[in-house]
Coordinates of C-alpha atoms in Angstrom, one line a residue:
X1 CA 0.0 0.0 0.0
X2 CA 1.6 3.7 -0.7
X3 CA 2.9 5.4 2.3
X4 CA 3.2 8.8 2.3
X5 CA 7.6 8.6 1.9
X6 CA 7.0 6.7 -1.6
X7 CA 4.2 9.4 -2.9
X8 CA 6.5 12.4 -2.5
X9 CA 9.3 9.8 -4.1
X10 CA 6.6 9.5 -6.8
X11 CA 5.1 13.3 -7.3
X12 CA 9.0 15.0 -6.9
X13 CA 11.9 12.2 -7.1
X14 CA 14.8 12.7 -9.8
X15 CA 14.9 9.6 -11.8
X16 CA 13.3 7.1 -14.1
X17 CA 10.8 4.4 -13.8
X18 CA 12.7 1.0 -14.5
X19 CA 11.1 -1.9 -16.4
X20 CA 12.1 -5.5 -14.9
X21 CA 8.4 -6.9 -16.0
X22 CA 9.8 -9.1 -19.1
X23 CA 6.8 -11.4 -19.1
X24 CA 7.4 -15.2 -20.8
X25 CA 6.8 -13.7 -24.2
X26 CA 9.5 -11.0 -24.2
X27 CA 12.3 -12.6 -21.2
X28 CA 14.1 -14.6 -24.3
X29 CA 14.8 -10.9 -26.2
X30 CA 15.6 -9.7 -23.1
X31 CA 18.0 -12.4 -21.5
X32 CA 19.5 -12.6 -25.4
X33 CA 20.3 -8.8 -25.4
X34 CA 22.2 -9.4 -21.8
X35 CA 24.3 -12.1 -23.8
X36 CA 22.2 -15.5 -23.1
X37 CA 20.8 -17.5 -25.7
X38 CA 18.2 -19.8 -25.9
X39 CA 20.4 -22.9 -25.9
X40 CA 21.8 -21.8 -22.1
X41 CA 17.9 -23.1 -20.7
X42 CA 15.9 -25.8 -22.1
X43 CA 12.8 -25.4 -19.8
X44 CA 10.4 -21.8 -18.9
X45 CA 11.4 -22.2 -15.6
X46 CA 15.4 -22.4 -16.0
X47 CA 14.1 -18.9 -18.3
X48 CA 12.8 -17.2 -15.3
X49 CA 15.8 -18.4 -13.2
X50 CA 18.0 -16.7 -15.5
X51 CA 16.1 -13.4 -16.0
X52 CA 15.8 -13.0 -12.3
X53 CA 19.5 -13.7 -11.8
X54 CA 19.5 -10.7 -14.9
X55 CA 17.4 -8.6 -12.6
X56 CA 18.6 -9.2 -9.2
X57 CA 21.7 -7.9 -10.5
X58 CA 20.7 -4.9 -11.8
X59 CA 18.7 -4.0 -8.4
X60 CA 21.9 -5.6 -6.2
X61 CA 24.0 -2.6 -8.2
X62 CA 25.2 0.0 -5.9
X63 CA 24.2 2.3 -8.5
X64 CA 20.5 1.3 -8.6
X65 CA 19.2 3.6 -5.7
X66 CA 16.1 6.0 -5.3
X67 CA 18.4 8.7 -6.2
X68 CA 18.1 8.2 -9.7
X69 CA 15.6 5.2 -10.1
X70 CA 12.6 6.4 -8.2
X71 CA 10.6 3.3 -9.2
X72 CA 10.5 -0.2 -11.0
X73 CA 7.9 -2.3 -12.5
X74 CA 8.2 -6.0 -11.4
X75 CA 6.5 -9.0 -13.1
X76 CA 4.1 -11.6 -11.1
X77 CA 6.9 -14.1 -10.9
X78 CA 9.0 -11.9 -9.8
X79 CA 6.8 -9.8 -6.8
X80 CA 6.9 -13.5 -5.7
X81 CA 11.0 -14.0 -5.6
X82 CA 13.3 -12.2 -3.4
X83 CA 16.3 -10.1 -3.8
X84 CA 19.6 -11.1 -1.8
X85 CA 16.9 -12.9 0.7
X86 CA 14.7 -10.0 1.2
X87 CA 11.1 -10.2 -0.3
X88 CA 11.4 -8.3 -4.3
X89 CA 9.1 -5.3 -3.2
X90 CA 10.5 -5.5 0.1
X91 CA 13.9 -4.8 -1.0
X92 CA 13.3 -2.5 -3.5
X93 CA 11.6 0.3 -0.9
X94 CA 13.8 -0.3 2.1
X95 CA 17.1 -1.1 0.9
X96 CA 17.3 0.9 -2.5
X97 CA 14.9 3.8 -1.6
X98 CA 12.9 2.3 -5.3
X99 CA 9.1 2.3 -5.3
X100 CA 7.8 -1.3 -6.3
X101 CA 4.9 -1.5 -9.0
X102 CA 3.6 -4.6 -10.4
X103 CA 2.7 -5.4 -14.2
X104 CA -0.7 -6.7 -14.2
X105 CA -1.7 -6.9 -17.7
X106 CA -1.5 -10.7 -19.4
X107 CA -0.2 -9.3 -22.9
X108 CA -2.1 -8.4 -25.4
X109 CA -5.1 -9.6 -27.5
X110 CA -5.0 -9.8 -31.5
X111 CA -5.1 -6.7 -33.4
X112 CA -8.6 -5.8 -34.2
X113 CA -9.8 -2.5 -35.0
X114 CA -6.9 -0.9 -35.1
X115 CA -6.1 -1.9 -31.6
X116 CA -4.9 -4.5 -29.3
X117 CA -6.6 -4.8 -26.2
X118 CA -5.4 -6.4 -23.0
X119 CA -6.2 -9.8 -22.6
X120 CA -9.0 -10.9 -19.9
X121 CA -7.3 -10.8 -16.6
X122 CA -10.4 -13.3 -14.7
X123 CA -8.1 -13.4 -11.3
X124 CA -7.3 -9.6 -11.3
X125 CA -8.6 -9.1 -7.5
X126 CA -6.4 -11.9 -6.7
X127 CA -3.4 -10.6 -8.0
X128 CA -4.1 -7.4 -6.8
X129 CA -4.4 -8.5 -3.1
X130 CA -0.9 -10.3 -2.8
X131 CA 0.0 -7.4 -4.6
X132 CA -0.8 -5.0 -1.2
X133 CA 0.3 -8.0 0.7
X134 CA 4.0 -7.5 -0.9
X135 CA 3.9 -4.2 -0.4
X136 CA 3.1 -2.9 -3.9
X137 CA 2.6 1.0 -4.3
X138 CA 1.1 0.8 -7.7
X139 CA 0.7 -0.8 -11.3
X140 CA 1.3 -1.0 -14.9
X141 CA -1.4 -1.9 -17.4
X142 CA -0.8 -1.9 -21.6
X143 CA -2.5 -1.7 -24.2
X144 CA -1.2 -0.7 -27.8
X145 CA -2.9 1.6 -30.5
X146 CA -2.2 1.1 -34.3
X147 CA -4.2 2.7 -36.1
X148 CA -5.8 6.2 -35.9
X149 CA -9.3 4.6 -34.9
X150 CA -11.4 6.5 -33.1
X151 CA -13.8 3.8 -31.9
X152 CA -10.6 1.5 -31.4
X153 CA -8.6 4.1 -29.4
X154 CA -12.3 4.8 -27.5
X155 CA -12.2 0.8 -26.7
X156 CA -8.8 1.0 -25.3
X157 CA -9.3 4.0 -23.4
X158 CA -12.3 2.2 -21.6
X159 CA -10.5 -1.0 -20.6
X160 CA -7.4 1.1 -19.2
X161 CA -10.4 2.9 -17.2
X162 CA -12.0 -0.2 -16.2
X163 CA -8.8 -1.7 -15.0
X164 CA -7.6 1.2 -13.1
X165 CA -10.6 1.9 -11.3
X166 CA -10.4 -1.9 -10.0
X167 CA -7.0 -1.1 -8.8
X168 CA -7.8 2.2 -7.4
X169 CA -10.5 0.0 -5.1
X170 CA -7.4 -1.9 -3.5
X171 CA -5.8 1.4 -1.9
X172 CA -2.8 0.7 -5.1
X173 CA -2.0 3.3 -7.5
X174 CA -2.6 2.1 -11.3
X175 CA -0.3 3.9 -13.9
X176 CA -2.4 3.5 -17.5
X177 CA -0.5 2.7 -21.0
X178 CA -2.2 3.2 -24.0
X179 CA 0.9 3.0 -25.7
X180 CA 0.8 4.6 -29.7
X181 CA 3.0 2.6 -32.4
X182 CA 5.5 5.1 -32.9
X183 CA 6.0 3.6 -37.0
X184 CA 2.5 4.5 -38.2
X185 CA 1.7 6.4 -40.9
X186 CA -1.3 8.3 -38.7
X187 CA 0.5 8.4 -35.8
X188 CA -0.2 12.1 -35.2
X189 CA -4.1 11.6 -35.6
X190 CA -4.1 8.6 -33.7
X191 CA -2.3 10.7 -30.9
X192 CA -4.6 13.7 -31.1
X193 CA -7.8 10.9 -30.8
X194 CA -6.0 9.5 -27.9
X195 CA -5.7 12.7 -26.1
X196 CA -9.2 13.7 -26.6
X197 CA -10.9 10.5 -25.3
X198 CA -8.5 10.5 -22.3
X199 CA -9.8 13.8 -21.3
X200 CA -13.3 12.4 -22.1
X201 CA -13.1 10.1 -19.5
X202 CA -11.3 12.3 -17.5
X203 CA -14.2 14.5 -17.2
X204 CA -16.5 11.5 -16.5
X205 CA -14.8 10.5 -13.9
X206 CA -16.1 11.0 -9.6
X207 CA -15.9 14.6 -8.5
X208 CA -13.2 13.0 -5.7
X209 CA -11.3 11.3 -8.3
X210 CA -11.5 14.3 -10.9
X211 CA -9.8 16.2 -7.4
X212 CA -7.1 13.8 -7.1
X213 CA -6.2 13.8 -10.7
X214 CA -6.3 17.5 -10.6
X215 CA -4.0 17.6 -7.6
X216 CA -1.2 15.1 -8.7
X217 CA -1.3 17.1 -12.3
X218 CA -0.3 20.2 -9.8
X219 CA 2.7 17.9 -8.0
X220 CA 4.4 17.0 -11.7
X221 CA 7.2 20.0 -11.2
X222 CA 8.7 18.5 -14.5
X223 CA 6.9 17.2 -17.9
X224 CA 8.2 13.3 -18.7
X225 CA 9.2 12.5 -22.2
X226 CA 8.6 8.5 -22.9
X227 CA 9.2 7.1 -26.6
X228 CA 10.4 3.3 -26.7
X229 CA 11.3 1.0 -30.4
X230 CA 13.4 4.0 -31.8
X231 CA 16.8 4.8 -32.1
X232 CA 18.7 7.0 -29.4
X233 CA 19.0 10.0 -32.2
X234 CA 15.8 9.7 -33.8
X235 CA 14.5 10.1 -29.9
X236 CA 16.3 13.2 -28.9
X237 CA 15.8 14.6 -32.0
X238 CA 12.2 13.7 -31.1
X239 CA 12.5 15.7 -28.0
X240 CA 14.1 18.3 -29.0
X241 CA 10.8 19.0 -31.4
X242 CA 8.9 19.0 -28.2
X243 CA 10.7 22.1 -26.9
X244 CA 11.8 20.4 -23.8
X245 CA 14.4 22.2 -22.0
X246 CA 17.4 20.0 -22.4
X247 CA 20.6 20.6 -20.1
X248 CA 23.8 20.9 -21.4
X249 CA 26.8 19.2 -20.8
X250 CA 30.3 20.6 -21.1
X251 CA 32.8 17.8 -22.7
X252 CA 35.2 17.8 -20.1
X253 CA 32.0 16.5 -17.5
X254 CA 30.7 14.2 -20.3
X255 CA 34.4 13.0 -21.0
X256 CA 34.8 12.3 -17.1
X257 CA 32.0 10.3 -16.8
X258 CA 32.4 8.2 -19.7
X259 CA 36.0 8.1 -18.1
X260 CA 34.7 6.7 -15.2
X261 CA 32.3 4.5 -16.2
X262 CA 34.5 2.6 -18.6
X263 CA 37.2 2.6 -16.0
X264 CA 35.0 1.0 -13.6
X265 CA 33.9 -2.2 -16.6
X266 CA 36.9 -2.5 -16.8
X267 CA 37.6 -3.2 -13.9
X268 CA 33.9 -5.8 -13.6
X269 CA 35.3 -7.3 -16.6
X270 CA 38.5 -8.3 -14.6
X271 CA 37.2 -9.7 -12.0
X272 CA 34.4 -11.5 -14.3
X273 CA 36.6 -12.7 -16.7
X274 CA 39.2 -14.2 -14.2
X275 CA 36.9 -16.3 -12.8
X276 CA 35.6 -17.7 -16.6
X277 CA 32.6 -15.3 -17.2
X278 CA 32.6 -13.6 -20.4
X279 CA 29.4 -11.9 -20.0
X280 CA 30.8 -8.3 -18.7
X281 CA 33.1 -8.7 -21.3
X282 CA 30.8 -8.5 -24.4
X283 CA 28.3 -6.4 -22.7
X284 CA 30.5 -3.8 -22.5
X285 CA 32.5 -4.0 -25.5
X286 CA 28.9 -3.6 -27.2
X287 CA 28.2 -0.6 -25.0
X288 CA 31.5 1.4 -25.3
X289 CA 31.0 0.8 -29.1
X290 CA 27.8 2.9 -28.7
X291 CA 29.2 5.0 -26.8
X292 CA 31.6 6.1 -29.3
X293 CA 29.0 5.7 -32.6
X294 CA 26.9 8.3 -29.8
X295 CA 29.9 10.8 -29.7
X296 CA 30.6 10.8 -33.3
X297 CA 27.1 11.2 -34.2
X298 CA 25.5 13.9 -31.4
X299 CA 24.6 17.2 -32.0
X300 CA 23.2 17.4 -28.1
X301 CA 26.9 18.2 -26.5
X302 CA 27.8 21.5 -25.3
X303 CA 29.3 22.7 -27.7
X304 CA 26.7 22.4 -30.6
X305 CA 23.8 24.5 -28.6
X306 CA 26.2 27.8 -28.7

């Protein structure tokens, strides 16, 4: 259930939301971007051994704290796991300052209508009960829009809606994502139509819940900028369209901290590869060579916004 310490996290924390809530259909991309393929796990349950080893250390890293990850959505499987022997949500708020969600959705139904609509979730109130008894503050619920359809992107809206309200009902704190294909040739309409029926139902909703929404709309002291499936570039140029503010960095800070970072791999690769595990190794060759492709390629560094 939220305390009051996680909704001030929420409403004014520095930081990102961090998505461990690879369900069975996307954990092999996932676990095959960190460097393991399918041949290391012949079963679904040596998968989600593997993935949570993936996960616990990322959350075990001294640099995953509330100071820059102010929450993280876990899957089922993994609300029900622990982290270095404490329970996952457990750990998360009281040893890493991170607010623990909990993806709820059961993927995604067929496209029809120029949507795809959550599947049925029959044991929702279930879930969402050991959910408060883990300690959950909120959840995460998708749906995806693919077309510019206003009676599809009305559908969606109204299961997102439905959902929510259901979790609202358990004290928990439901984060909605109709999520817009960003390769569509309509995307713009489809966004506009989005926007529209979300303030729709917005308007429809309880005088004390319209309140609510009104006064957590008041607490957001900065405007988020989400876009997922495009390259790092395309993204920031993407932002910069928005007319976002976008702090500068001088190359002598962005040059020590790239120092820094690689001079710490290098270090984790070491130690890794001494005792016979290559994983650091080609994990961060892939990343320093993005690193570099980034530096060649930016217009974003300080000295390009004179």
């Amino acid at each position: 259930m939220p305390n009051d310490d996680q909704i001030r996290q929420m409403t004014s924390g520095l930081g990102f939301i961090a998505a461990l809530d690879q369900s069975g259909g996307s954990t092999p991309k996932a676990l095959s971007l960190y460097g393991i393929s399918k041949d290391r796990y012949s079963s679904e349950e040596e998968m989600f051994d593997l993935v949570h080893e993936m996960r616990s250390r990322i959350v075990r890293s001294p640099a995953f704290t509330g100071d820059k990850v102010i929450g993280a959505i876990l899957f089922e499987k993994t609300m029900e796991r622990d982290f270095a022997g404490v329970p996952a949500a457990q750990y998360l708020w009281e040893k890493k300052g991170v607010v623990p969600f909990l993806k709820i959705d059961k993927g995604l139904e067929d496209e029809d209508n120029g949507v795809r609509l959550m599947k049925p979730m029959p044991d929702l109130d279930a879930l969402l009960d050991r959910a408060v008894e883990h300690g959950i503050f909120g959840t995460k619920e998708r749906s995806v829009i693919d077309a510019a359809s206003p009676s599809g992107i009305r559908a969606v809206v109204e299961q997102q809606f439905e959902v929510a309200e259901r979790v609202l009902d358990k004290g928990l704190v439901p984060i909605i994502e109709p999520e817009v294909t960003i390769t569509i040739e309509d995307k713009g309409d489809a966004e506009r139509l989005l926007l529209e029926t979300l303030h729709t139902y917005l308007d429809a909703l309880p005088e004390d819940l319209q309140q609510i929404v009104t006064d957590a709309a008041k607490l957001a002291v900065f405007d988020s900028f989400l876009i997922s499936g495009m390259l790092d570039l395309e993204a920031m140029d993407e932002l910069r369209a928005s007319n976002a503010e976008i702090v500068p960095l001088s190359d002598e800070v962005v040059d020590a901290i790239t120092d820094a970072g690689r001079a710490w791999a290098a270090t984790k690769v070491e130690e890794m590869s001494a005792g016979g595990d290559e994983w650091m190794a080609r994990i961060s060759e892939s990343y320093f060579d993005f690193q570099d492709m980034f530096a060649r390629n930016s217009i974003y560094r300080h000295y390009d916004r004179q």
